[in-house]
CSV table of C-alpha atoms in Angstrom, one decimal:
chain,number,residue,atom,x,y,z
A,953,UNK,CA,-71.9,67.9,57.3
A,954,UNK,CA,-74.4,65.8,59.7
A,955,UNK,CA,-76.2,62.8,58.1
A,956,UNK,CA,-79.9,64.0,58.7
A,957,UNK,CA,-81.2,60.6,58.9
A,958,UNK,CA,-79.5,59.5,62.1
A,959,UNK,CA,-79.3,61.2,65.5
A,960,UNK,CA,-78.2,60.5,69.2
A,961,UNK,CA,-80.0,61.2,72.3
A,962,UNK,CA,-78.2,61.8,75.9
A,963,UNK,CA,-80.9,61.8,78.7
A,964,UNK,CA,-80.6,63.4,82.1
A,965,UNK,CA,-80.1,59.7,83.8
A,966,UNK,CA,-76.8,58.9,81.4
A,967,UNK,CA,-78.5,56.8,78.8
A,968,UNK,CA,-77.7,57.0,75.1
A,969,UNK,CA,-80.1,56.3,72.3
A,970,UNK,CA,-79.8,56.2,68.4
A,971,UNK,CA,-82.5,57.2,66.2
A,972,UNK,CA,-82.5,56.8,62.5
A,973,UNK,CA,-84.4,56.1,59.3
A,974,UNK,CA,-84.5,52.8,57.4
A,975,UNK,CA,-86.7,51.4,54.8
A,976,UNK,CA,-89.5,53.7,55.5
A,977,UNK,CA,-89.9,53.7,59.2
A,978,UNK,CA,-87.9,55.5,62.2
A,979,UNK,CA,-86.4,53.2,64.7
A,980,UNK,CA,-84.5,53.8,68.4
A,981,UNK,CA,-82.3,51.6,69.9
A,982,UNK,CA,-80.8,52.2,73.2
A,983,UNK,CA,-76.9,51.8,74.1
A,984,UNK,CA,-76.1,49.3,77.2
A,985,UNK,CA,-73.1,48.3,79.1
A,986,UNK,CA,-73.3,45.3,76.6
A,987,UNK,CA,-73.5,47.4,73.4
A,988,UNK,CA,-76.8,48.3,71.6
A,989,UNK,CA,-80.1,46.7,72.8
A,990,UNK,CA,-83.0,45.5,70.1
A,991,UNK,CA,-84.4,48.1,67.9
A,992,UNK,CA,-87.9,49.5,68.8
A,993,UNK,CA,-90.0,50.8,65.9
A,994,UNK,CA,-90.8,54.8,66.6
A,995,UNK,CA,-93.0,55.0,63.3
A,996,UNK,CA,-93.7,53.6,60.1
A,997,UNK,CA,-94.2,54.9,56.5
A,998,UNK,CA,-92.3,58.0,57.1
A,999,UNK,CA,-90.4,60.5,55.4
A,1000,UNK,CA,-86.4,60.3,56.0
A,1001,UNK,CA,-86.1,63.2,57.6
A,1002,UNK,CA,-87.1,64.0,61.3
A,1003,UNK,CA,-86.6,66.1,64.0
A,1004,UNK,CA,-86.0,65.3,68.1
A,1005,UNK,CA,-85.6,67.1,71.6
A,1006,UNK,CA,-86.6,66.2,74.8
A,1007,UNK,CA,-88.1,68.2,77.7
A,1008,UNK,CA,-88.6,67.6,81.7
A,1009,UNK,CA,-91.1,64.5,81.2
A,1010,UNK,CA,-90.8,63.0,77.9
A,1011,UNK,CA,-88.5,63.0,74.2
A,1012,UNK,CA,-90.7,64.0,71.5
A,1013,UNK,CA,-90.3,63.5,67.6
A,1014,UNK,CA,-91.5,65.3,64.7
A,1015,UNK,CA,-91.8,63.3,61.1
A,1016,UNK,CA,-93.8,63.5,58.3
A,1017,UNK,CA,-95.7,60.9,56.4
A,1018,UNK,CA,-95.3,60.1,52.7
A,1019,UNK,CA,-97.5,62.7,51.9
A,1020,UNK,CA,-95.8,65.3,53.8
A,1021,UNK,CA,-98.6,65.5,56.5
A,1022,UNK,CA,-96.6,66.2,60.1
A,1023,UNK,CA,-97.2,64.2,63.0
A,1024,UNK,CA,-95.5,63.9,66.6
A,1025,UNK,CA,-94.5,61.2,68.7
A,1026,UNK,CA,-94.0,61.5,72.6
A,1027,UNK,CA,-92.5,58.8,75.0
A,1028,UNK,CA,-91.6,59.2,78.6
A,1029,UNK,CA,-89.7,56.0,78.6
A,1030,UNK,CA,-88.6,55.8,75.0
A,1031,UNK,CA,-90.0,52.8,74.8
A,1032,UNK,CA,-94.0,53.5,74.4
A,1033,UNK,CA,-94.7,56.5,72.2
A,1034,UNK,CA,-98.4,58.3,71.5
A,1035,UNK,CA,-99.1,60.0,68.3
A,1036,UNK,CA,-100.6,62.7,67.2
A,1037,UNK,CA,-101.5,64.6,63.9
A,1038,UNK,CA,-100.0,68.0,63.3
A,1039,UNK,CA,-102.7,69.0,61.1
A,1040,UNK,CA,-101.6,69.6,57.6
A,1041,UNK,CA,-101.1,73.5,57.4
A,1042,UNK,CA,-97.5,72.8,57.2
A,1043,UNK,CA,-97.6,69.8,54.8
A,1044,UNK,CA,-94.6,69.3,51.6
A,1045,UNK,CA,-92.0,69.5,54.6
A,1046,UNK,CA,-90.8,65.7,53.9
A,1047,UNK,CA,-87.6,66.7,52.2
A,1048,UNK,CA,-86.8,69.7,54.7
A,1049,UNK,CA,-85.1,70.0,58.3
A,1050,UNK,CA,-86.8,70.7,61.1
A,1051,UNK,CA,-85.8,72.2,64.5
A,1052,UNK,CA,-88.6,71.5,67.0
A,1053,UNK,CA,-88.8,72.4,70.5
A,1054,UNK,CA,-91.6,71.9,73.2
A,1055,UNK,CA,-92.3,74.5,75.6
A,1056,UNK,CA,-95.1,74.0,78.3
A,1057,UNK,CA,-98.3,73.2,75.9
A,1058,UNK,CA,-96.8,74.5,72.6
A,1059,UNK,CA,-94.5,73.5,69.8
A,1060,UNK,CA,-91.9,75.8,68.0
A,1061,UNK,CA,-91.1,75.0,64.7
A,1062,UNK,CA,-87.9,76.5,62.9
A,1063,UNK,CA,-88.1,74.8,59.2
A,1064,UNK,CA,-87.3,76.1,55.8
A,1065,UNK,CA,-89.0,76.3,52.1
A,1066,UNK,CA,-87.9,77.3,48.9
A,1067,UNK,CA,-88.8,80.3,47.2
A,1068,UNK,CA,-89.0,82.1,43.9
A,1069,UNK,CA,-85.0,82.2,43.6
A,1070,UNK,CA,-83.2,79.0,42.7
A,1071,UNK,CA,-81.1,77.9,45.2
A,1072,UNK,CA,-82.3,80.4,48.0
A,1073,UNK,CA,-84.9,79.1,50.8
A,1074,UNK,CA,-86.8,80.9,53.0
A,1075,UNK,CA,-86.2,80.6,56.8
A,1076,UNK,CA,-89.9,80.2,58.7
A,1077,UNK,CA,-91.0,79.9,62.1
A,1078,UNK,CA,-94.1,78.5,63.3
A,1079,UNK,CA,-95.6,77.6,66.7
A,1080,UNK,CA,-98.1,75.2,67.4
A,1081,UNK,CA,-100.9,76.2,70.0
A,1082,UNK,CA,-104.4,75.0,71.0
A,1083,UNK,CA,-104.5,72.3,68.1
A,1084,UNK,CA,-103.4,74.5,65.5
A,1085,UNK,CA,-100.7,76.3,63.6
A,1086,UNK,CA,-99.8,80.2,63.8
A,1087,UNK,CA,-99.1,82.2,60.9
A,1088,UNK,CA,-95.7,81.3,59.7
A,1089,UNK,CA,-93.4,84.0,60.2
A,1090,UNK,CA,-89.9,84.5,57.9
A,1091,UNK,CA,-87.1,84.9,59.8
A,1092,UNK,CA,-84.6,85.3,56.7
A,1093,UNK,CA,-84.0,84.6,53.3
A,1094,UNK,CA,-80.9,82.1,53.6
A,1095,UNK,CA,-78.6,79.5,51.6
A,1096,UNK,CA,-79.0,75.8,52.6
A,1097,UNK,CA,-75.9,73.9,52.9
A,1098,UNK,CA,-75.7,70.4,51.6
A,1099,UNK,CA,-77.2,67.8,54.0
A,1100,UNK,CA,-77.6,70.1,56.6
A,1101,UNK,CA,-79.3,73.5,55.0
A,1102,UNK,CA,-79.2,75.5,58.6
A,1103,UNK,CA,-77.7,74.6,62.4
A,1104,UNK,CA,-79.6,75.1,65.4
A,1105,UNK,CA,-78.8,75.2,69.4
A,1106,UNK,CA,-81.2,75.5,72.4
A,1107,UNK,CA,-79.3,77.7,74.9
A,1108,UNK,CA,-81.8,77.6,77.7
A,1109,UNK,CA,-85.4,76.9,78.1
A,1110,UNK,CA,-87.0,79.2,75.3
A,1111,UNK,CA,-83.5,80.7,74.4
A,1112,UNK,CA,-82.5,79.0,70.9
A,1113,UNK,CA,-79.4,80.5,68.1
A,1114,UNK,CA,-79.5,79.5,64.2
A,1115,UNK,CA,-76.6,79.4,62.2
A,1116,UNK,CA,-77.2,79.3,58.3
A,1117,UNK,CA,-75.8,81.0,55.3
A,1118,UNK,CA,-76.5,84.7,54.1
A,1119,UNK,CA,-74.4,84.7,51.6
A,1120,UNK,CA,-72.6,81.5,49.3
A,1121,UNK,CA,-69.5,82.4,51.6
A,1122,UNK,CA,-71.0,84.2,54.7
A,1123,UNK,CA,-72.1,82.2,58.3
A,1124,UNK,CA,-74.2,84.2,59.7
A,1125,UNK,CA,-75.8,83.6,63.9
A,1126,UNK,CA,-79.3,85.0,64.9
A,1127,UNK,CA,-80.8,84.7,68.3
A,1128,UNK,CA,-84.4,84.1,69.1
A,1129,UNK,CA,-86.3,84.2,72.1
A,1130,UNK,CA,-89.2,82.3,71.9
A,1131,UNK,CA,-91.0,83.0,75.0
A,1132,UNK,CA,-91.9,86.1,74.9
A,1133,UNK,CA,-91.2,86.0,71.2
A,1134,UNK,CA,-88.2,88.1,70.5
A,1135,UNK,CA,-86.0,88.2,67.5
A,1136,UNK,CA,-82.3,89.3,67.6
A,1137,UNK,CA,-80.4,91.0,64.7
A,1138,UNK,CA,-78.5,88.8,62.4
A,1139,UNK,CA,-74.6,88.9,62.9
A,1140,UNK,CA,-72.1,87.3,60.5
A,1141,UNK,CA,-69.6,84.8,62.2
A,1142,UNK,CA,-67.0,83.9,59.4
A,1143,UNK,CA,-66.5,84.5,55.6
A,1144,UNK,CA,-64.5,82.0,53.7
A,1145,UNK,CA,-63.2,82.7,49.9
A,1146,UNK,CA,-65.1,79.7,49.1
A,1147,UNK,CA,-67.9,77.7,50.9
A,1148,UNK,CA,-67.0,75.4,53.7
A,1149,UNK,CA,-67.3,71.6,53.0
A,1150,UNK,CA,-67.8,71.0,56.7
A,1151,UNK,CA,-68.5,73.1,59.5
A,1152,UNK,CA,-68.7,72.5,63.6
A,1153,UNK,CA,-70.2,74.5,65.9
A,1154,UNK,CA,-70.6,74.6,69.6
A,1155,UNK,CA,-71.0,77.2,72.7
A,1156,UNK,CA,-69.6,77.6,75.9
A,1157,UNK,CA,-71.1,80.3,78.2
A,1158,UNK,CA,-68.6,82.8,77.1
A,1159,UNK,CA,-67.9,81.9,73.5
A,1160,UNK,CA,-69.0,80.1,70.0
A,1161,UNK,CA,-65.9,77.8,69.0
A,1162,UNK,CA,-66.4,77.1,65.3
A,1163,UNK,CA,-64.3,74.4,62.9
A,1164,UNK,CA,-64.3,74.4,59.3
A,1165,UNK,CA,-63.1,72.9,56.5
A,1166,UNK,CA,-61.9,75.2,53.3
A,1167,UNK,CA,-61.5,73.4,50.1
A,1168,UNK,CA,-59.4,75.0,47.3
A,1169,UNK,CA,-58.5,73.9,44.1
A,1170,UNK,CA,-55.2,72.9,45.0
A,1171,UNK,CA,-55.5,72.4,49.0
A,1172,UNK,CA,-57.6,72.3,51.8
A,1173,UNK,CA,-57.5,74.2,55.2
A,1174,UNK,CA,-58.8,73.0,58.4
A,1175,UNK,CA,-59.6,76.6,59.9
A,1176,UNK,CA,-60.5,77.5,63.9
A,1177,UNK,CA,-62.3,80.6,65.2
A,1178,UNK,CA,-64.0,81.5,68.1
A,1179,UNK,CA,-66.6,84.7,68.8
A,1180,UNK,CA,-66.4,86.3,72.0
A,1181,UNK,CA,-68.7,88.9,72.9
A,1182,UNK,CA,-69.2,91.0,69.5
A,1183,UNK,CA,-65.7,90.0,68.7
A,1184,UNK,CA,-64.4,87.4,66.0
A,1185,UNK,CA,-61.1,86.0,66.5
A,1186,UNK,CA,-58.5,86.0,63.8
A,1187,UNK,CA,-58.9,82.2,61.4
A,1188,UNK,CA,-56.3,80.0,62.8
A,1189,UNK,CA,-55.0,77.4,60.2
A,1190,UNK,CA,-54.2,74.1,62.1
A,1191,UNK,CA,-53.9,71.9,59.1
A,1192,UNK,CA,-53.3,71.8,55.0
A,1193,UNK,CA,-53.8,68.9,53.0
A,1194,UNK,CA,-55.7,67.5,50.1
A,1195,UNK,CA,-58.2,65.2,51.9
A,1196,UNK,CA,-59.3,66.8,54.9
A,1197,UNK,CA,-62.6,66.0,56.0
A,1198,UNK,CA,-65.5,65.7,58.7
A,1199,UNK,CA,-64.0,68.2,61.1
A,1200,UNK,CA,-65.8,68.0,64.9
A,1201,UNK,CA,-65.5,70.3,68.0
A,1202,UNK,CA,-66.1,69.4,71.5
A,1203,UNK,CA,-65.4,71.1,75.0
A,1204,UNK,CA,-64.5,68.3,77.8
A,1205,UNK,CA,-63.3,69.3,81.1
A,1206,UNK,CA,-62.5,73.1,79.9
A,1207,UNK,CA,-60.8,71.8,76.9
A,1208,UNK,CA,-61.5,72.7,73.4
A,1209,UNK,CA,-60.9,69.4,71.5
A,1210,UNK,CA,-60.7,69.5,67.8
A,1211,UNK,CA,-61.1,66.4,65.2
A,1212,UNK,CA,-60.8,66.0,62.1
A,1213,UNK,CA,-60.1,63.3,59.5
A,1214,UNK,CA,-57.2,63.4,56.4
A,1215,UNK,CA,-57.8,60.2,54.2
A,1216,UNK,CA,-59.3,58.4,56.6
A,1217,UNK,CA,-57.2,59.0,59.6
A,1218,UNK,CA,-58.0,60.7,62.4
A,1219,UNK,CA,-56.4,63.6,63.8
A,1220,UNK,CA,-57.0,66.2,67.2
A,1221,UNK,CA,-55.8,69.2,68.5
A,1222,UNK,CA,-56.1,70.4,72.1
A,1223,UNK,CA,-56.6,73.9,73.4
A,1224,UNK,CA,-56.3,74.2,77.2
A,1225,UNK,CA,-57.0,78.3,77.3
A,1226,UNK,CA,-60.2,78.1,75.7
A,1227,UNK,CA,-59.2,78.2,72.1
A,1228,UNK,CA,-56.5,80.9,72.6
A,1229,UNK,CA,-53.7,78.9,71.5
A,1230,UNK,CA,-53.3,75.4,70.7
A,1231,UNK,CA,-51.0,72.1,71.2
A,1232,UNK,CA,-49.9,70.3,68.6
A,1233,UNK,CA,-51.7,68.4,65.9
A,1234,UNK,CA,-51.6,64.4,66.7
A,1235,UNK,CA,-53.2,61.2,65.7
A,1236,UNK,CA,-55.6,60.2,67.4
A,1237,UNK,CA,-55.1,56.5,68.5
A,1238,UNK,CA,-58.6,55.1,70.4
A,1239,UNK,CA,-61.0,53.3,68.5
A,1240,UNK,CA,-61.9,55.2,65.2
A,1241,UNK,CA,-65.1,54.4,63.1
A,1242,UNK,CA,-63.8,52.6,60.2
A,1243,UNK,CA,-66.3,54.6,57.7
A,1244,UNK,CA,-66.7,58.2,59.6
A,1245,UNK,CA,-69.9,59.7,59.2
A,1246,UNK,CA,-71.6,62.7,61.1
A,1247,UNK,CA,-74.7,63.1,63.1
A,1248,UNK,CA,-76.5,65.3,65.5
A,1249,UNK,CA,-75.7,64.9,69.2
A,1250,UNK,CA,-78.6,66.5,71.5
A,1251,UNK,CA,-78.8,66.2,75.3
A,1252,UNK,CA,-81.7,66.9,77.9
A,1253,UNK,CA,-82.6,70.4,78.9
A,1254,UNK,CA,-80.5,70.5,81.8
A,1255,UNK,CA,-78.0,67.8,81.2
A,1256,UNK,CA,-73.9,69.0,80.3
A,1257,UNK,CA,-74.1,68.8,76.4
A,1258,UNK,CA,-70.3,69.5,75.5
A,1259,UNK,CA,-71.0,68.4,71.7
A,1260,UNK,CA,-73.5,69.2,69.1
A,1261,UNK,CA,-72.4,66.2,66.7
A,1262,UNK,CA,-71.1,62.8,67.2
A,1263,UNK,CA,-69.0,60.4,64.5
A,1264,UNK,CA,-70.4,57.1,63.7
A,1265,UNK,CA,-70.1,54.3,61.5
A,1266,UNK,CA,-73.1,53.3,59.2
A,1267,UNK,CA,-71.3,50.2,58.3
A,1268,UNK,CA,-71.2,49.3,62.0
A,1269,UNK,CA,-75.0,49.6,62.8
A,1270,UNK,CA,-74.4,53.2,63.5
A,1271,UNK,CA,-72.1,52.7,66.5
A,1272,UNK,CA,-70.9,55.9,67.7
A,1273,UNK,CA,-67.6,57.2,69.0
A,1274,UNK,CA,-68.5,57.6,72.7
A,1275,UNK,CA,-66.3,60.4,74.4
A,1276,UNK,CA,-65.2,59.6,78.2
A,1277,UNK,CA,-67.6,62.7,79.1
A,1278,UNK,CA,-70.6,60.8,77.5
A,1279,UNK,CA,-71.2,58.2,80.2
A,1280,UNK,CA,-73.8,58.1,82.6
A,1281,UNK,CA,-71.2,58.4,85.4
A,1282,UNK,CA,-70.1,61.9,84.4
A,1283,UNK,CA,-73.6,63.0,82.8
A,1284,UNK,CA,-75.0,62.5,86.8
A,1285,UNK,CA,-71.7,64.8,88.3
A,1286,UNK,CA,-73.2,68.2,89.1
A,1287,UNK,CA,-70.7,71.3,89.6
A,1288,UNK,CA,-69.6,71.7,93.2
A,1289,UNK,CA,-69.1,74.9,95.0
A,1290,UNK,CA,-65.7,73.9,94.6
A,1291,UNK,CA,-65.7,73.8,90.8
A,1292,UNK,CA,-67.6,77.2,90.6
A,1293,UNK,CA,-65.1,78.6,92.6
A,1294,UNK,CA,-62.4,77.7,90.7
A,1295,UNK,CA,-64.2,78.6,87.9
A,1296,UNK,CA,-64.9,82.2,89.5
A,1297,UNK,CA,-61.0,82.6,90.4
A,1298,UNK,CA,-60.0,81.6,86.9
A,1299,UNK,CA,-62.4,84.0,85.6
A,1300,UNK,CA,-60.9,86.7,87.7
A,1301,UNK,CA,-57.4,85.9,86.7
A,1302,UNK,CA,-57.9,85.9,83.0
A,1303,UNK,CA,-59.9,89.8,84.1
A,1304,UNK,CA,-57.0,90.6,86.0
A,1305,UNK,CA,-54.4,89.2,82.7
A,1306,UNK,CA,-56.5,91.7,80.3
A,1307,UNK,CA,-56.3,94.6,82.5
A,1308,UNK,CA,-52.6,94.4,83.1
A,1309,UNK,CA,-52.2,94.0,79.1
A,1310,UNK,CA,-54.9,97.0,78.4
A,1311,UNK,CA,-52.6,98.9,81.0
A,1312,UNK,CA,-49.2,98.1,79.5
A,1313,UNK,CA,-50.7,99.1,76.3
A,1314,UNK,CA,-51.9,102.4,77.3
A,1315,UNK,CA,-48.7,103.3,79.1
A,1316,UNK,CA,-46.8,102.5,75.7
A,1317,UNK,CA,-49.6,104.7,73.7
A,1318,UNK,CA,-49.0,107.2,76.5
A,1319,UNK,CA,-45.1,107.4,75.8
A,1320,UNK,CA,-45.6,107.5,72.2
A,1321,UNK,CA,-47.9,110.2,72.3
A,1322,UNK,CA,-45.6,112.2,75.0
A,1323,UNK,CA,-42.8,111.5,72.4
A,1324,UNK,CA,-44.6,112.8,69.8
A,1325,UNK,CA,-45.9,115.8,71.4
A,1326,UNK,CA,-42.4,116.9,72.3
A,1327,UNK,CA,-41.3,116.6,69.0
A,1328,UNK,CA,-44.2,118.6,67.7
A,1329,UNK,CA,-43.3,120.9,70.3
A,1330,UNK,CA,-39.6,121.1,69.3
A,1331,UNK,CA,-40.5,121.7,65.7
A,1332,UNK,CA,-42.9,124.5,66.7
A,1333,UNK,CA,-40.4,126.4,68.5
A,1334,UNK,CA,-37.7,125.7,65.8
A,1335,UNK,CA,-40.4,127.4,63.0
A,1336,UNK,CA,-41.0,130.5,65.4
A,1337,UNK,CA,-37.3,131.3,66.2
A,1338,UNK,CA,-37.2,131.1,62.5
A,1339,UNK,CA,-40.1,133.3,61.9
A,1340,UNK,CA,-39.0,135.7,64.7
A,1341,UNK,CA,-35.6,135.9,62.8
A,1342,UNK,CA,-37.4,136.5,59.4
A,1343,UNK,CA,-39.4,139.1,60.9
A,1344,UNK,CA,-36.6,141.0,62.5
A,1345,UNK,CA,-34.9,140.5,58.9
A,1346,UNK,CA,-37.9,142.1,57.2
A,1347,UNK,CA,-38.0,144.9,59.7
A,1348,UNK,CA,-34.4,146.0,59.2
A,1349,UNK,CA,-34.9,146.0,55.6
A,1350,UNK,CA,-37.8,148.1,55.5
A,1351,UNK,CA,-35.8,150.5,57.8
A,1352,UNK,CA,-33.0,150.8,55.5
A,1353,UNK,CA,-35.4,151.1,52.4
A,1354,UNK,CA,-37.1,154.1,54.6
A,1355,UNK,CA,-33.6,155.8,55.3
A,1356,UNK,CA,-32.7,155.9,51.5
């Protein structure tokens, strides 16, 4: 699962930043062409858990001090930070998880708090506007996942999706529209025989892609599924071994790329058709973190964000595994009309193929129904003939009985 004390941020101009907790302070470093720049201090005397996001004008970091009081640090250049108190109504979240989102002059917060049931928390929502918090609203009760109690993803300006466990082995999703406030229904995504030991999720415009690890008593499985509209695909087991860890899914150049480690060895599997089929599992031979961990990867509101997580090495200054699509040059590239045209043609081709498959299936079903109808008709005619013969024999017996 993700390390809650380390986060990476891609900005709209392609810059790459690291935020991390160390010795009671939250620090920030920028990744340049020649490596990491010196760390700058964002806040000190803080709890280790924090939330990070970016809107059009600034980056915002929500954190709590050692007493649990909430504060927000904002910066337009990620160098100079302004701090403001978020009041004390939501204190006590020092060891929790936040998902924090600014929209205009309001600040929306998803967090969790314990309930009277051991191991069960309440997933809460509140908004900070006009200098105070609105009354918190309970979204749902859920079972926190280890390390990362719940996952959240921003889909558009005020549209988010939450992923959390509604049962010990059930992962569910719920969409929310923050302005105007609209709560979607909870949708179960996957159910596993035992709780997932690791999980990675990424969205594209059509699907939710899920990669997860199920660790049994004698074997560990790496499993892929996707959700398209209201349907969830059949689980696809990509690998079985005894030491699978740290799975990660990313989308690059219309490809679905799945990665995981087996006893420290990184493996990779690629789909060229949106997760419908995959190539062979192969060893990842490029540079890879010696001591592999995962952290949350965030992007600006309009920046292409093809992954929600990033591998990093905590023993090497939290150096991340930088994917080619994370470079500034590619981040600046806007889709052209030709890209949209190719995407539209590919979508038309996919729909045409689906229509042909459905037509062939319908024709097959029609032939099967015609054959069944023919058998029923023949059987009915046979029974009617036998019934007519029996009636004639019965009439003959009655006539003979009357004559005698």
